[in-house]
Structure formats: structure tokens, C-alpha cells
Amino acid sequence: MKKSIFAFAALALAFSTATAQVDRSKAPKASAAPEIKIKDAETFKLDNGLTVVLVENHKRPTVSLQLNVDYVPFNEGAIAGNASIAGQLLSTGTTSRSKEQIDEALDFVGASFNTNSNGLFVSTLTKHQDAVLEIVSDVLLNPTFPQTELEKIKKQTLSGLKSNKADAGAISANVSRMLRYGKEHPYGEVESEESVSAITRESVQEFYNTYFRPNVSYLVIVGDVNRKQAEALSKKYFGAWAKAEVPVATLPEVETPEGTQVVFVPKEGAVQSVISITYPVNLKTGSEDAIKASVMNNVLGGGVFQGRLMQNLREDKGFTYGARSSLSSDKYVGYFAAGANVRNEVTDSSVTEFMYELNRLRDEPVAAEDLSLTLNSMNGAFARGLESSQSIARFALNTIKYNLPKDYYKNYLSKLSTVSPADIQEMAAKYILPDNAYIFVVGNLEVAESLKQFDADGEITFLNYKGEVEEPNTMKPAPADVTVEKIFNDYLFAFTQSSDMKTALKKMKKLKDVTIKGSADLGQAVLDINTYKKAPGKYAMAVLYGGAEVQKQKFNGVSGKSINMQTGAKDMDEDEIAEMKVQAQFVPETSYATMGYTTALLGVDNVNGSEAYVVEVTSPKGEASKTYYDVKSHLKVKNVATGEAPTGEKFTSITELKNYKDQDGYMFPWTTQISGAQDLTIEVKEVLVNSKVSDSVFN
């Protein structure tokens, strides 16, 4: 935050120097709306039904084409994510070109090109337009959806979905959609590991064959071309695209919630709550209310720093780094959302402030000065947007898709300038609905109880990360005869596969060193992680990315170094050495007492369907973590600890230990799943016991 403040101060100083004569006691008035010069779009149709929209712009020798396939959204069911993957695959190969050939040819002429589930976009110099459009046409008309590329995209998608399970922001985004629209509505459907796994080359091909048709599509051409050239280009490169009837889905009705409903997804160990106040709205793109409602949302928190939510929750209360709102119009159904990431202890206070600001916008007229600041900001943003060919293409496309007046965007700023405080209050009464909203929070279960006050019925609906109703796990008391000492002893017996302490200690005495070599597949590259332990109390770790060593730790039992490829070597400080002394133990539980750690049995919890004892371990510095030991196997299955990122932001790291196997009479986990600042699944490739690791590894 300090860097942002310093940057803002520097900007303010520069501005004040340049405008020293400005009277700062008065808010700036909204400037007169400038004349917007956007050339009128010309529209024509090809014989196959493709609607072509041309906006001439001869200022620069460039041309861009945006193809929008305008099918009605539909529910994908068991293969949710199929359309998205089809859009990504579209550019990965044709009957005459490989992905590499496509990429190389477009890169050679400096063209920008991407595809998605609703079409494609390409931008190039006018002199290269024929060469580029030949490739783009080939991509659109002759895709082959290569199986190898499909597998790559599925693998990347599945990796992301696995990470999303532990990402509070991703959970919030996905479940918010389900709440707003319902799972049966296409907008409320979220892809899952199961649905992505079920996607095949045939299902992707079927989507393309069914929906990618010219008679439901728009081709928007913007740039240094005239009507005659545009007709020739579109006919030459898109005229052979065959038309066909496209299914029209019937969308289910979407309704706002009855009363204010609090919905909560527990996120174990979370140090922050992700708050979202959201509901659907009936706001159509380009409707009479659209501009006034957009101004209203910007006053509240739609991206400008002066927004009320930002000023209240960040500047005044210090609850968050950022609090914002969005009001989205749509052809079918739009939505409102306001949210922030806040500390656990201020979750309920933050919701109180959100609700206060929502109600204030409805109940009190906006001050003229505040409205003026918002209008000036929106003026500038619109003017900057005119520099982008994609923005101009979007304006032209919206005009014809939504049947807007031809001068809608030309008159945008003049309409913006007429928005009054009364208009803001009218829009707030219509679209700000604090009494018919979902107050949705992803966070630590301990904050849930404080949110009951906001629910119309005083109840909380608990969901899991999939949006399914699921009561949260609640820890129960451990049996009276179970102690921390017994749990630690049982773990030692399980690790050494012993039935009594004498045998266990004898086996521990025989254990001289352990080497564990594992790897984590990051999709684009593999992360190799090798750890070494040697008695008495030595530890080392090496991390390799793509085969190159990027990080290393060495601890010889007395001193140590941390070595980073970017920052170099650094001697471990006192705290790091203390941590290494515990890390270096084969079974740290046997050394907690002598190292000044305290322990407490919290109870019995559920870990992946099995009961586990939960032991809180507190370091001499007062840092606490929780370790889980399976009730039946007695093995360590989970650890939850709070860490701090380089930015200073706190995060919770959850480590799950799975797939235990015997190696020379000792039990080791061969799968480690880590979620927190970074999500990793480490699969062990090799465990070596008593392999005579050299002392040089630790020095």
C-alpha cells in the first residue's frame, strides 16, 4: 500500500505544480461534453447470412476484424466447459496448417490473433491483410481440433480447477454465479473436473458444427479499408462459410432472492473473508437506464478511487485494500455485485458498511461535487476507449445487435453530462436492492455466526466450494483417554511400523539419513523438489524448475543458508535456524518439548472422510499451527499453518499428506498437496533410506 501512496503523492505533486492557480477549495465541474467523432458504421449481408459491419478509420494503416457468433446461451450439462475449450482449440490446427505454422505465420507479420467460444479477433497492418485473412479464414472454416492440443488444454484447465478448490476468490466467483442465476441457467453453470474430463474431440467438433454458423454471426471490420474493399474481403474469405439452422435455447427465469440471504462457504484456516453482495438485475444493454445506472454504480464503487465503498472501507475504516461494485447489463439478464477481501475480525463490520452505503445511495441525494468527479472520470475513460479498435468494434457491434440508435455512442458523453443527482437516486431505487440480496462470504468458519444478524430469517445457508448445500465440519471432543503424548507415540509407532516404544526407538536409532525426490507438474514445466535429512539434525532442500536449480536451503545443524537464483545466498537468521532445527527431525513430535514448543489437543475433525485428531502446536515465538493424525492409521495426514507472503500479506497454507508407502521399514507419504500462497501437488518418485548422504549436501 505504501508504494501506491507514494506513487499517488508524486502524481499529485506533479499535477499541483502544473496547475498551481487552481482553486482547490472547489470541486472541479464536469467539463462540457466534447463532440465524439466516430464514423457511421455501414452494414451489409453476405449470401450466407453473415452480417458485416464496417467502420472506416484511415488514420493508421491497420485493420481489425472481430467475428461474433451470436447464439443464445445454453446449458452444457455433463460437459460444462466444452464451448470454452472449443474456442481455445479453434486456432490450434487446420486441415492444411499446424498450430506452429499458424502462430509462426501470424507472428512474422506482427498480427494479433485470438479465438474464443463466441468467435475470434485479429488485427494487422493493412498491407498484410490478405495474408492474415487467408490464415484466419482457414482457422474458422477448416479447424481440426487436434487431440494432442485438446489434451494439453484439458490438462491446464484441470490443473486450474484443482487450484480453484482452495482459492477463496475463485470459489466466490463461481458460487456467486450459481446463486445469482441458478445452476440450470447457462450463466450459473460452472465447469468442474468431472465435466472437463468428459469433454472429447467429438463433443468439441459437435459444438462447432452446431453453433458456428454465418447466419447468426457478425463480422465487424474497423480500420483502413473502404466499403468496396470490405465487401471484397468478406466475400473472399468468409463467403464459403456454410449457413445452417442454429438451435435456440429457452432460458429459465431468474429472480432476485426473497429477503436478504446470508450464504457461507467455509475456507479452513482463512485469514481473510471474501465478501460479495450480489443479485440478478433486469438491465438490458443500451436501454434507457443503462447510462444513468452506470453513473450510479460508479458513484458507489465502480472502479474509481473516489467511489463511496473505497472511501469508506479502505480510506476511512482500513478494512481492506479495495472495495468495489459492478452493475452489468446484458441482453438476457444482468447482475449487481459489491465486494471486498477483509480481515476475519472485521467481516461483520464490513458487511455493515456495505449495507450502509447501499441504503445511503437509495435514501440520500448524491452531492453535486461527488457526481462531478464521477462524470469527469467516466468522460476520460470513454475518450481513452476510442483509441482502441476493439472498443470501436464493440460499439458498432452493440449498435446493431441491440438495435441501438445509430448515434448512441456519438451522443454518449452528452447524455452522460445530463445525469443529475435525482437520476442517481432513481436508478438506486431501481437497481440497488439491499433487502433482496445474497450476502455471500467465503472465509473462516469462526466468522459465520456474526453474520446471522444480516439474514432476513436469522439463518445461514452453508455451501461447499461446488455450491452444494453442506453443513460445515464441526470438531468434536476427543475421547477422555486420548492425550497428545499418546497421539505422538502412536504416530511414532506407525512411522516405524513398531508395536512398542523399545522397538520404535531402536528403529529410529538405525535411521541415519533420508532422501526424498519428488516433482510437481505445473503444466508448462515440471518442478523437481528434493529434500535431504541426516542425523543429527541436518536438512537440505533443492528446487529445480525445468531442470535448472532455482532455490536451495542448506542447514548443517548449527547454521544454514538460503540460496535463490535471483537474489543469491543469504545466511539464515536466528528464527530461521530455530525453524530448521525442527524441520530437520525425522519425527519432529519427539523433539517439541525439548525445543520449547507447547501442544494442545483440540479435538477430532474430519479429513477427507476419515476422523483425525487435531493437535495445536505453538512455537516459542507464539506461532500456532494445527496437525491432524488419522484416528485409525495414526499417520500424519494434514497440517494447517499461517504464513506471510513477500508482500507482507498473510495467508494460510494447508498441506495434505496422502498415499503412504513402506520404504525399508518406515512409512512415507508419496503424495503431498499444498494449497496457500502457491498450490502444488508433489508426487514422490524415489525415497532413499540410509544411502549415506554426504555432509557436503548440508554445508
XYZ file of C-alpha atoms in Angstrom:
699
model
C 0.000 0.000 0.000
C 2.898 2.369 0.809
C 4.155 2.234 -2.781
C 0.692 3.137 -4.026
C 0.513 6.060 -1.606
C 3.952 7.322 -2.638
C 3.069 6.996 -6.327
C -0.205 8.830 -5.764
C 1.607 11.588 -3.809
C 4.154 12.028 -6.612
C 1.394 12.255 -9.175
C -0.482 14.777 -7.038
C 2.690 16.896 -6.626
C 3.323 16.938 -10.371
C -0.276 17.868 -11.036
C -0.238 20.662 -8.425
C 2.915 22.157 -9.962
C 1.307 22.251 -13.381
C -1.970 23.717 -12.091
C -0.824 25.983 -9.287
C -3.540 28.538 -9.966
C -6.454 26.088 -9.498
C -8.823 26.889 -6.608
C -8.693 23.678 -4.597
C -11.488 24.736 -2.296
C -13.980 23.857 -5.020
C -14.592 20.523 -6.696
C -13.997 20.612 -10.471
C -17.096 20.941 -12.558
C -17.865 18.358 -15.182
C -16.434 19.660 -18.437
C -18.618 20.257 -21.441
C -19.188 17.113 -23.459
C -16.820 17.093 -26.459
C -18.035 16.089 -29.880
C -17.401 12.402 -30.452
C -16.258 11.685 -33.979
C -16.986 8.070 -34.777
C -17.648 7.349 -38.412
C -21.072 5.861 -39.043
C -20.999 2.105 -39.445
C -22.052 0.608 -42.771
C -23.826 -2.724 -42.758
C -24.338 -5.358 -45.424
C -25.016 -9.087 -45.588
C -23.369 -11.886 -47.491
C -25.413 -14.532 -49.270
C -24.731 -16.981 -46.426
C -26.374 -14.628 -43.913
C -23.192 -13.211 -42.359
C -23.823 -9.633 -41.231
C -20.809 -7.419 -41.943
C -20.366 -4.141 -40.070
C -17.747 -1.696 -41.374
C -16.314 1.298 -39.537
C -13.777 3.145 -41.672
C -10.784 4.671 -39.887
C -7.999 5.860 -42.171
C -5.810 7.499 -39.526
C -3.489 4.487 -39.353
C -2.675 1.731 -41.880
C -4.247 -1.027 -39.775
C -7.338 -3.164 -39.932
C -9.048 -5.315 -37.313
C -11.764 -7.902 -37.661
C -13.950 -9.175 -34.862
C -16.209 -12.145 -35.515
C -19.068 -12.584 -33.049
C -21.123 -15.779 -33.209
C -24.376 -14.721 -31.542
C -26.054 -17.954 -30.438
C -28.388 -17.985 -27.444
C -26.548 -19.231 -24.315
C -27.350 -22.823 -23.413
C -26.680 -25.248 -20.572
C -23.866 -27.724 -21.313
C -24.688 -30.173 -18.519
C -22.254 -33.077 -18.146
C -19.689 -31.418 -20.444
C -19.731 -27.903 -18.945
C -16.693 -26.091 -20.318
C -16.982 -27.728 -23.740
C -17.697 -24.459 -25.587
C -14.835 -22.659 -23.851
C -12.351 -25.384 -24.750
C -13.668 -25.482 -28.313
C -12.979 -21.748 -28.596
C -9.414 -22.195 -27.372
C -8.860 -25.157 -29.711
C -10.143 -23.350 -32.783
C -6.751 -21.821 -33.574
C -4.635 -24.923 -32.897
C -4.728 -26.545 -36.309
C -6.479 -26.767 -39.673
C -6.575 -29.325 -42.450
C -3.540 -27.612 -44.014
C -1.745 -25.883 -41.124
C -0.433 -26.936 -37.715
C -0.640 -24.712 -34.659
C 3.063 -23.926 -35.010
C 2.612 -22.876 -38.640
C -0.346 -20.653 -37.764
C 1.499 -18.977 -34.888
C 4.710 -18.523 -36.857
C 2.991 -17.005 -39.901
C 0.978 -14.510 -37.812
C 3.954 -13.595 -35.632
C 6.048 -12.950 -38.735
C 3.745 -10.093 -39.832
C 3.072 -8.870 -36.291
C -0.608 -9.757 -36.299
C -2.609 -10.084 -33.078
C -4.991 -13.042 -33.097
C -7.145 -14.930 -30.627
C -10.180 -17.190 -30.656
C -12.898 -17.969 -28.134
C -16.253 -19.691 -27.775
C -18.026 -16.765 -29.487
C -15.665 -16.154 -32.381
C -12.311 -14.532 -32.993
C -10.394 -11.271 -33.210
C -7.493 -10.312 -35.460
C -5.584 -7.086 -36.002
C -2.870 -6.429 -38.580
C -1.279 -3.850 -40.829
C -3.407 -3.200 -43.900
C -0.605 -4.316 -46.225
C -0.693 -7.782 -44.627
C -4.475 -8.155 -44.539
C -4.757 -10.712 -47.338
C -2.021 -12.946 -45.960
C -3.520 -12.747 -42.464
C -7.132 -13.248 -43.535
C -6.203 -16.303 -45.556
C -4.959 -17.903 -42.322
C -7.895 -16.626 -40.234
C -10.365 -17.945 -42.799
C -8.629 -21.314 -42.761
C -8.843 -21.395 -38.957
C -12.549 -20.564 -38.996
C -13.621 -22.832 -41.848
C -11.274 -25.814 -41.545
C -10.422 -26.462 -37.878
C -9.309 -29.976 -36.960
C -9.316 -29.685 -33.142
C -6.172 -31.829 -32.722
C -6.406 -34.437 -29.987
C -2.933 -33.582 -28.666
C -3.866 -29.911 -28.275
C -7.173 -30.882 -26.644
C -5.327 -32.927 -24.060
C -2.975 -30.025 -23.332
C -5.838 -27.585 -22.787
C -7.789 -30.078 -20.674
C -4.719 -30.700 -18.547
C -4.205 -26.972 -17.978
C -7.895 -26.484 -17.241
C -7.995 -29.364 -14.765
C -4.896 -28.019 -13.037
C -6.614 -24.664 -12.646
C -9.794 -26.275 -11.320
C -7.821 -28.183 -8.707
C -6.243 -24.944 -7.553
C -9.633 -23.228 -7.511
C -10.845 -25.610 -4.809
C -8.578 -23.845 -2.342
C -8.777 -20.342 -3.848
C -11.305 -18.246 -1.938
C -11.561 -15.744 -4.805
C -12.301 -18.457 -7.372
C -14.834 -20.084 -5.047
C -16.538 -16.728 -4.562
C -16.710 -16.027 -8.308
C -18.099 -19.467 -9.176
C -20.640 -19.823 -6.384
C -21.805 -16.211 -6.844
C -22.838 -17.116 -10.387
C -24.734 -20.165 -9.145
C -26.550 -18.074 -6.539
C -27.490 -15.253 -8.889
C -28.782 -17.291 -11.792
C -29.321 -20.836 -10.549
C -27.381 -23.863 -11.774
C -29.894 -24.544 -14.540
C -29.224 -21.198 -16.206
C -26.218 -21.071 -18.566
C -24.820 -18.087 -16.656
C -24.959 -20.090 -13.424
C -23.295 -23.201 -14.807
C -19.708 -23.772 -13.690
C -17.297 -26.276 -15.174
C -15.942 -28.995 -12.903
C -13.175 -31.566 -13.014
C -15.784 -34.183 -13.933
C -17.307 -32.151 -16.770
C -13.937 -31.132 -18.247
C -12.704 -34.723 -18.083
C -15.789 -35.766 -20.075
C -15.043 -33.379 -22.965
C -13.936 -35.145 -26.140
C -12.788 -34.142 -29.585
C -16.211 -35.256 -30.832
C -18.082 -33.012 -28.357
C -15.916 -30.038 -29.322
C -16.483 -30.714 -33.025
C -20.236 -31.012 -32.460
C -20.366 -27.634 -30.717
C -18.518 -26.022 -33.601
C -20.667 -27.702 -36.263
C -23.879 -26.738 -34.469
C -23.283 -23.127 -33.435
C -20.515 -21.653 -35.580
C -22.703 -20.529 -38.481
C -22.624 -17.289 -40.514
C -26.378 -16.678 -40.320
C -26.126 -15.983 -36.547
C -22.812 -14.119 -36.772
C -21.489 -10.588 -37.126
C -18.194 -9.627 -38.751
C -17.053 -6.187 -37.585
C -14.302 -4.601 -39.678
C -12.579 -1.488 -38.339
C -9.715 0.337 -39.993
C -8.082 1.491 -43.165
C -10.498 -0.102 -45.638
C -13.409 1.272 -47.643
C -16.802 -0.260 -48.415
C -15.700 -1.796 -51.706
C -12.623 -3.385 -50.149
C -14.589 -4.650 -47.149
C -17.147 -6.339 -49.396
C -14.396 -7.973 -51.418
C -12.507 -9.190 -48.328
C -15.562 -10.571 -46.551
C -16.819 -12.395 -49.632
C -13.399 -13.804 -50.492
C -12.535 -15.102 -47.055
C -15.913 -15.743 -45.406
C -18.310 -16.242 -48.305
C -17.749 -20.023 -48.394
C -18.832 -20.415 -44.771
C -21.921 -22.628 -44.941
C -25.088 -21.497 -43.186
C -27.396 -23.812 -41.224
C -30.173 -23.653 -38.694
C -28.901 -22.997 -35.159
C -30.780 -24.207 -32.054
C -32.349 -21.511 -29.867
C -32.292 -22.361 -26.166
C -35.082 -21.346 -23.797
C -33.568 -19.670 -20.769
C -35.103 -20.260 -17.329
C -36.486 -17.319 -15.378
C -34.100 -15.632 -12.944
C -35.457 -13.934 -9.842
C -33.990 -11.846 -7.053
C -33.816 -13.570 -3.650
C -36.701 -13.168 -1.223
C -35.299 -11.040 1.564
C -31.622 -10.751 2.417
C -29.993 -14.183 2.497
C -26.626 -14.948 4.078
C -24.707 -17.736 2.323
C -21.356 -19.010 3.606
C -18.646 -21.292 2.203
C -16.162 -22.330 4.927
C -12.490 -21.974 3.969
C -10.325 -23.699 6.513
C -7.649 -21.537 8.071
C -8.625 -18.454 6.069
C -7.213 -15.207 7.477
C -9.477 -13.133 5.226
C -13.135 -13.185 4.259
C -14.145 -12.711 0.625
C -17.414 -10.760 0.725
C -19.812 -10.480 -2.208
C -23.241 -8.841 -2.042
C -24.977 -9.820 -5.240
C -28.245 -10.466 -7.106
C -29.541 -10.513 -10.707
C -30.975 -7.371 -12.318
C -33.131 -6.753 -15.353
C -30.901 -4.189 -17.059
C -30.618 -4.531 -20.817
C -27.602 -3.327 -22.773
C -28.284 0.091 -24.319
C -31.594 0.526 -22.505
C -32.860 3.935 -21.424
C -31.487 3.326 -17.923
C -28.081 2.000 -18.952
C -26.040 5.233 -18.870
C -27.677 6.656 -15.740
C -27.343 3.298 -13.942
C -23.672 3.113 -14.925
C -23.036 6.544 -13.398
C -24.879 5.486 -10.252
C -22.675 2.413 -9.900
C -19.526 4.466 -10.418
C -20.577 6.787 -7.601
C -20.933 3.723 -5.388
C -17.733 1.913 -6.335
C -17.479 1.029 -9.995
C -13.751 1.386 -10.475
C -12.985 4.984 -9.497
C -10.903 5.524 -6.367
C -13.367 8.161 -5.207
C -16.165 5.566 -5.074
C -18.016 5.520 -1.769
C -17.189 1.907 -0.987
C -13.461 2.530 -1.435
C -13.541 5.719 0.602
C -15.484 4.077 3.422
C -13.982 0.596 3.771
C -10.418 1.406 2.744
C -9.684 5.066 3.405
C -11.857 5.623 6.463
C -12.041 2.190 8.155
C -8.896 0.465 6.857
C -10.783 -2.818 6.479
C -9.438 -3.680 3.003
C -7.133 -2.712 0.154
C -10.062 -2.330 -2.191
C -13.870 -2.363 -2.158
C -15.749 -2.115 -5.431
C -19.093 -2.684 -7.092
C -20.252 -3.651 -10.569
C -23.567 -3.306 -12.358
C -23.619 -5.403 -15.511
C -26.182 -5.007 -18.272
C -26.939 -7.952 -20.551
C -29.171 -8.994 -23.424
C -30.804 -11.629 -21.221
C -30.131 -10.882 -17.536
C -27.600 -8.656 -15.807
C -26.310 -8.548 -12.243
C -25.139 -6.341 -9.396
C -22.221 -7.221 -7.143
C -20.261 -5.377 -4.462
C -17.383 -6.916 -2.595
C -14.012 -6.858 -0.879
C -11.445 -9.070 0.841
C -11.330 -8.164 4.525
C -9.656 -9.401 7.710
C -11.558 -12.035 9.681
C -12.128 -9.803 12.675
C -13.865 -7.075 10.641
C -16.065 -9.308 8.465
C -19.364 -8.374 10.119
C -18.335 -4.707 10.417
C -17.519 -4.662 6.693
C -20.916 -6.081 5.775
C -22.499 -3.396 7.964
C -20.657 -0.695 5.990
C -21.602 -2.250 2.634
C -25.262 -2.275 3.591
C -24.993 1.284 4.925
C -23.607 2.542 1.611
C -26.206 0.658 -0.443
C -29.032 2.156 1.609
C -27.473 5.638 1.645
C -27.357 5.679 -2.147
C -31.091 4.961 -2.206
C -32.059 7.318 0.606
C -29.869 10.423 0.094
C -29.241 12.566 -2.995
C -25.639 12.462 -4.235
C -23.700 15.674 -3.668
C -23.118 17.628 -6.891
C -19.346 17.644 -6.240
C -19.218 13.836 -5.960
C -21.256 13.428 -9.119
C -18.965 15.846 -10.959
C -15.869 13.820 -10.031
C -17.512 10.640 -11.261
C -18.628 12.176 -14.556
C -15.144 13.570 -15.236
C -13.630 10.138 -14.625
C -16.123 8.434 -16.932
C -15.541 11.084 -19.610
C -11.836 10.320 -19.580
C -12.314 6.557 -19.632
C -14.654 6.769 -22.629
C -12.268 9.051 -24.527
C -9.365 6.666 -23.914
C -11.501 3.782 -25.151
C -11.883 5.473 -28.524
C -8.169 4.876 -29.131
C -8.787 1.128 -29.279
C -10.036 -0.559 -32.424
C -11.606 -3.244 -30.244
C -13.678 -0.615 -28.422
C -14.844 0.874 -31.700
C -15.699 -2.613 -32.946
C -17.658 -3.260 -29.753
C -19.603 -0.012 -30.194
C -20.507 -0.917 -33.761
C -21.458 -4.466 -32.797
C -23.595 -3.340 -29.863
C -25.402 -0.827 -32.048
C -26.641 -3.477 -34.464
C -27.018 -6.401 -32.006
C -29.113 -4.449 -29.546
C -30.857 -2.220 -32.076
C -29.448 0.973 -30.589
C -29.839 4.383 -32.240
C -27.073 4.943 -34.779
C -25.839 7.953 -32.817
C -25.931 6.167 -29.429
C -22.170 6.304 -28.861
C -21.732 9.655 -30.590
C -24.146 11.103 -28.038
C -22.799 9.085 -25.107
C -20.877 11.924 -23.468
C -23.654 14.463 -23.964
C -26.087 12.054 -22.300
C -23.561 11.441 -19.553
C -23.312 15.174 -18.840
C -27.064 15.453 -18.208
C -27.181 12.836 -15.433
C -28.395 14.506 -12.241
C -28.444 13.637 -8.523
C -32.149 12.872 -8.942
C -31.314 10.372 -11.711
C -28.798 8.656 -9.425
C -31.377 8.257 -6.671
C -33.949 6.976 -9.177
C -31.518 4.354 -10.513
C -30.511 3.340 -6.979
C -34.152 2.777 -6.055
C -34.497 0.566 -9.121
C -31.234 -1.424 -9.133
C -29.745 -1.250 -5.618
C -31.632 -3.886 -3.640
C -30.062 -4.439 -0.197
C -33.273 -6.080 1.038
C -33.249 -8.638 -1.790
C -29.616 -9.677 -1.975
C -27.302 -12.570 -1.284
C -24.669 -11.686 1.288
C -22.134 -14.294 0.276
C -18.946 -14.892 2.234
C -16.075 -17.327 1.723
C -13.972 -17.478 4.863
C -13.078 -18.993 8.196
C -15.999 -20.743 9.865
C -15.377 -18.800 13.059
C -16.805 -15.598 11.498
C -20.038 -17.171 10.268
C -22.013 -16.767 13.493
C -21.552 -12.978 13.433
C -23.318 -12.792 10.042
C -26.681 -14.193 11.178
C -27.812 -10.667 12.019
C -27.938 -9.778 8.324
C -30.151 -12.682 7.203
C -33.878 -11.989 6.944
C -34.611 -15.178 8.908
C -31.529 -15.118 11.116
C -30.162 -18.263 9.457
C -27.075 -19.051 7.400
C -27.031 -21.347 4.371
C -23.758 -23.287 4.233
C -22.414 -24.457 0.879
C -19.240 -26.228 -0.243
C -16.924 -24.985 -2.986
C -19.158 -26.654 -5.582
C -22.166 -24.627 -4.472
C -23.831 -27.668 -2.893
C -25.637 -27.383 0.433
C -23.341 -28.913 3.022
C -23.223 -28.377 6.744
C -19.676 -27.490 7.830
C -17.480 -29.905 9.676
C -17.515 -29.178 13.367
C -14.823 -30.518 15.600
C -15.943 -32.868 18.354
C -14.175 -33.589 21.650
C -11.529 -36.281 21.725
C -12.108 -39.331 23.973
C -11.061 -38.749 27.576
C -8.284 -41.365 27.418
C -6.594 -39.782 24.382
C -3.716 -37.377 25.068
C -1.219 -35.542 22.908
C 1.503 -37.854 24.207
C -0.487 -40.911 23.116
C -1.132 -39.419 19.662
C 2.570 -38.644 19.177
C 3.607 -42.108 20.372
C 1.091 -43.783 18.075
C 2.437 -41.723 15.173
C 5.978 -42.814 16.007
C 4.829 -46.446 16.094
C 3.072 -46.010 12.730
C 6.082 -44.321 11.125
C 8.483 -47.039 12.279
C 5.891 -49.832 11.946
C 6.502 -50.837 15.556
C 4.184 -52.084 18.274
C 6.108 -50.818 21.323
C 8.355 -47.910 22.289
C 11.508 -50.002 22.654
C 11.266 -51.266 19.069
C 10.350 -47.830 17.754
C 13.315 -46.121 19.404
C 15.651 -48.835 18.180
C 14.479 -48.289 14.591
C 14.818 -44.525 14.947
C 18.406 -45.011 16.139
C 19.126 -47.003 12.987
C 17.735 -44.225 10.772
C 20.761 -42.210 9.626
C 19.524 -40.290 6.591
C 16.533 -39.956 4.256
C 16.411 -38.610 0.711
C 13.035 -37.851 -0.901
C 12.869 -36.910 -4.588
C 9.565 -35.574 -5.878
C 8.103 -33.426 -8.636
C 5.140 -31.151 -9.258
C 3.668 -30.823 -12.735
C 2.930 -27.131 -13.381
C 1.525 -27.729 -16.846
C 4.162 -25.805 -18.799
C 7.101 -27.207 -16.853
C 7.970 -29.600 -14.037
C 9.131 -28.508 -10.601
C 11.546 -31.011 -9.028
C 11.796 -30.866 -5.238
C 14.459 -32.918 -3.488
C 14.788 -32.991 0.319
C 17.545 -34.488 2.456
C 17.674 -35.203 6.196
C 20.595 -36.593 8.149
C 21.128 -37.292 11.815
C 21.776 -35.403 13.934
C 19.529 -32.527 12.800
C 20.754 -31.728 9.295
C 18.435 -30.634 6.469
C 18.690 -29.575 2.818
C 16.265 -28.883 0.009
C 16.790 -28.171 -3.679
C 14.115 -26.890 -6.074
C 14.625 -27.225 -9.817
C 12.399 -25.629 -12.447
C 12.647 -27.103 -15.911
C 15.836 -28.833 -14.813
C 17.542 -25.643 -13.587
C 18.166 -25.176 -9.866
C 16.248 -22.092 -8.699
C 16.237 -22.422 -4.924
C 18.194 -24.246 -2.239
C 18.329 -24.483 1.529
C 21.263 -25.914 3.487
C 21.346 -26.462 7.238
C 24.179 -28.328 8.952
C 22.594 -28.479 12.390
C 24.163 -25.204 13.562
C 23.979 -22.681 10.721
C 22.442 -22.505 7.289
C 21.993 -20.654 4.011
C 19.072 -19.902 1.733
C 20.131 -19.673 -1.905
C 17.887 -18.147 -4.567
C 18.718 -17.945 -8.264
C 17.559 -14.312 -8.411
C 18.633 -12.889 -5.040
C 21.692 -15.022 -4.314
C 22.757 -16.565 -0.997
C 21.649 -15.388 2.434
C 22.641 -16.653 5.859
C 19.734 -17.935 7.922
C 18.792 -15.734 10.853
C 18.013 -16.901 14.363
C 14.334 -17.552 13.683
C 15.057 -19.489 10.503
C 17.643 -21.620 12.286
C 15.131 -22.443 15.020
C 12.635 -23.486 12.354
C 15.247 -25.600 10.555
C 16.077 -27.472 13.748
C 12.501 -28.742 13.854
C 12.298 -29.305 10.096
C 15.450 -31.445 10.222
C 13.939 -34.016 12.592
C 12.758 -37.327 11.157
C 9.849 -37.183 13.640
C 9.578 -33.601 14.978
C 6.983 -34.685 17.537
C 9.723 -36.334 19.600
C 11.576 -33.002 19.945
C 8.809 -30.448 20.547
C 9.158 -30.418 24.333
C 12.944 -30.015 24.353
C 12.747 -27.190 21.792
C 10.266 -25.131 23.774
C 7.125 -25.937 21.795
C 3.788 -26.380 23.534
C 0.967 -28.622 22.337
C -2.773 -28.944 22.905
C -5.357 -31.493 21.767
C -8.212 -29.563 20.124
C -10.493 -32.466 19.277
C -11.485 -34.794 16.437
C -12.180 -33.466 12.931
C -12.914 -34.892 9.501
C -10.159 -35.135 6.879
C -11.292 -36.472 3.507
C -13.977 -38.630 5.085
C -11.875 -40.021 7.939
C -11.604 -38.909 11.542
C -8.378 -37.305 12.700
C -7.076 -35.956 15.987
C -6.238 -32.252 15.808
C -3.189 -31.093 17.753
C -2.277 -27.429 18.004
C 1.478 -26.845 18.098
C 2.754 -23.442 19.292
C 6.351 -22.336 18.765
C 8.391 -20.472 21.395
C 7.522 -17.275 19.450
C 3.810 -17.949 19.817
C 3.158 -19.037 16.210
C 0.498 -21.748 16.165
C -0.260 -24.450 13.601
C -2.565 -27.461 13.559
C -1.526 -31.024 12.723
C -4.007 -33.815 12.015
C -3.340 -37.505 12.814
C -5.615 -40.188 11.388
C -7.525 -41.949 14.183
C -7.145 -45.393 12.601
C -3.745 -45.354 10.883
C -2.193 -42.891 13.377
C -0.274 -41.316 10.485
C 0.052 -37.581 9.953
C -2.440 -36.553 7.249
C -2.680 -32.773 7.328
C -1.094 -29.550 8.559
C -2.582 -26.038 8.652
C -0.292 -23.065 9.256
C -0.383 -19.309 8.709
C 2.424 -17.757 6.702
C 3.366 -14.376 5.306
C 3.942 -13.600 1.621
C 6.869 -11.375 0.498
C 4.285 -8.571 0.144
C 3.540 -8.840 3.861
C 0.072 -10.267 3.282
C -0.839 -13.202 5.498
C -2.059 -16.466 4.010
C -2.983 -19.923 5.217
C -1.025 -22.926 3.965
C -2.776 -26.300 4.035
C -0.662 -29.409 3.456
C -2.278 -32.811 2.973
C -0.174 -35.979 3.183
C -1.502 -38.983 1.283
C -0.638 -42.326 -0.257
C 1.667 -43.648 2.472
C 4.026 -46.443 1.457
C 6.604 -48.570 3.251
C 10.250 -47.880 2.466
C 12.779 -50.063 4.285
C 10.504 -50.379 7.321
C 9.426 -46.710 7.536
C 6.187 -45.105 6.283
C 6.425 -42.078 3.958
C 3.681 -40.099 2.147
C 4.155 -40.296 -1.609
C 1.649 -37.531 -2.404
C 1.732 -34.069 -0.835
C -0.901 -31.492 -1.747
C -0.168 -27.901 -0.752
C -2.599 -25.004 -1.044
C -2.000 -21.449 0.070
C 0.208 -18.766 -1.477
C 1.015 -21.410 -4.115
C -0.897 -24.578 -4.964
C 1.199 -27.661 -5.640
C 0.748 -31.403 -5.800
C 4.087 -33.118 -5.218
C 4.381 -36.734 -6.268
C 7.326 -38.664 -4.824
C 9.447 -40.503 -7.369
C 12.007 -42.015 -5.030
C 12.687 -42.458 -1.300
C 16.177 -43.491 -0.187
C 16.819 -44.601 3.383
C 20.355 -44.750 4.819
C 22.000 -44.040 1.480
C 24.993 -42.361 3.157
C 24.214 -38.786 2.149
C 27.411 -36.711 2.171
C 27.808 -33.901 4.720
C 28.653 -31.598 1.805
C 24.957 -31.550 0.921
C 24.279 -29.602 4.133
C 27.279 -27.242 4.146
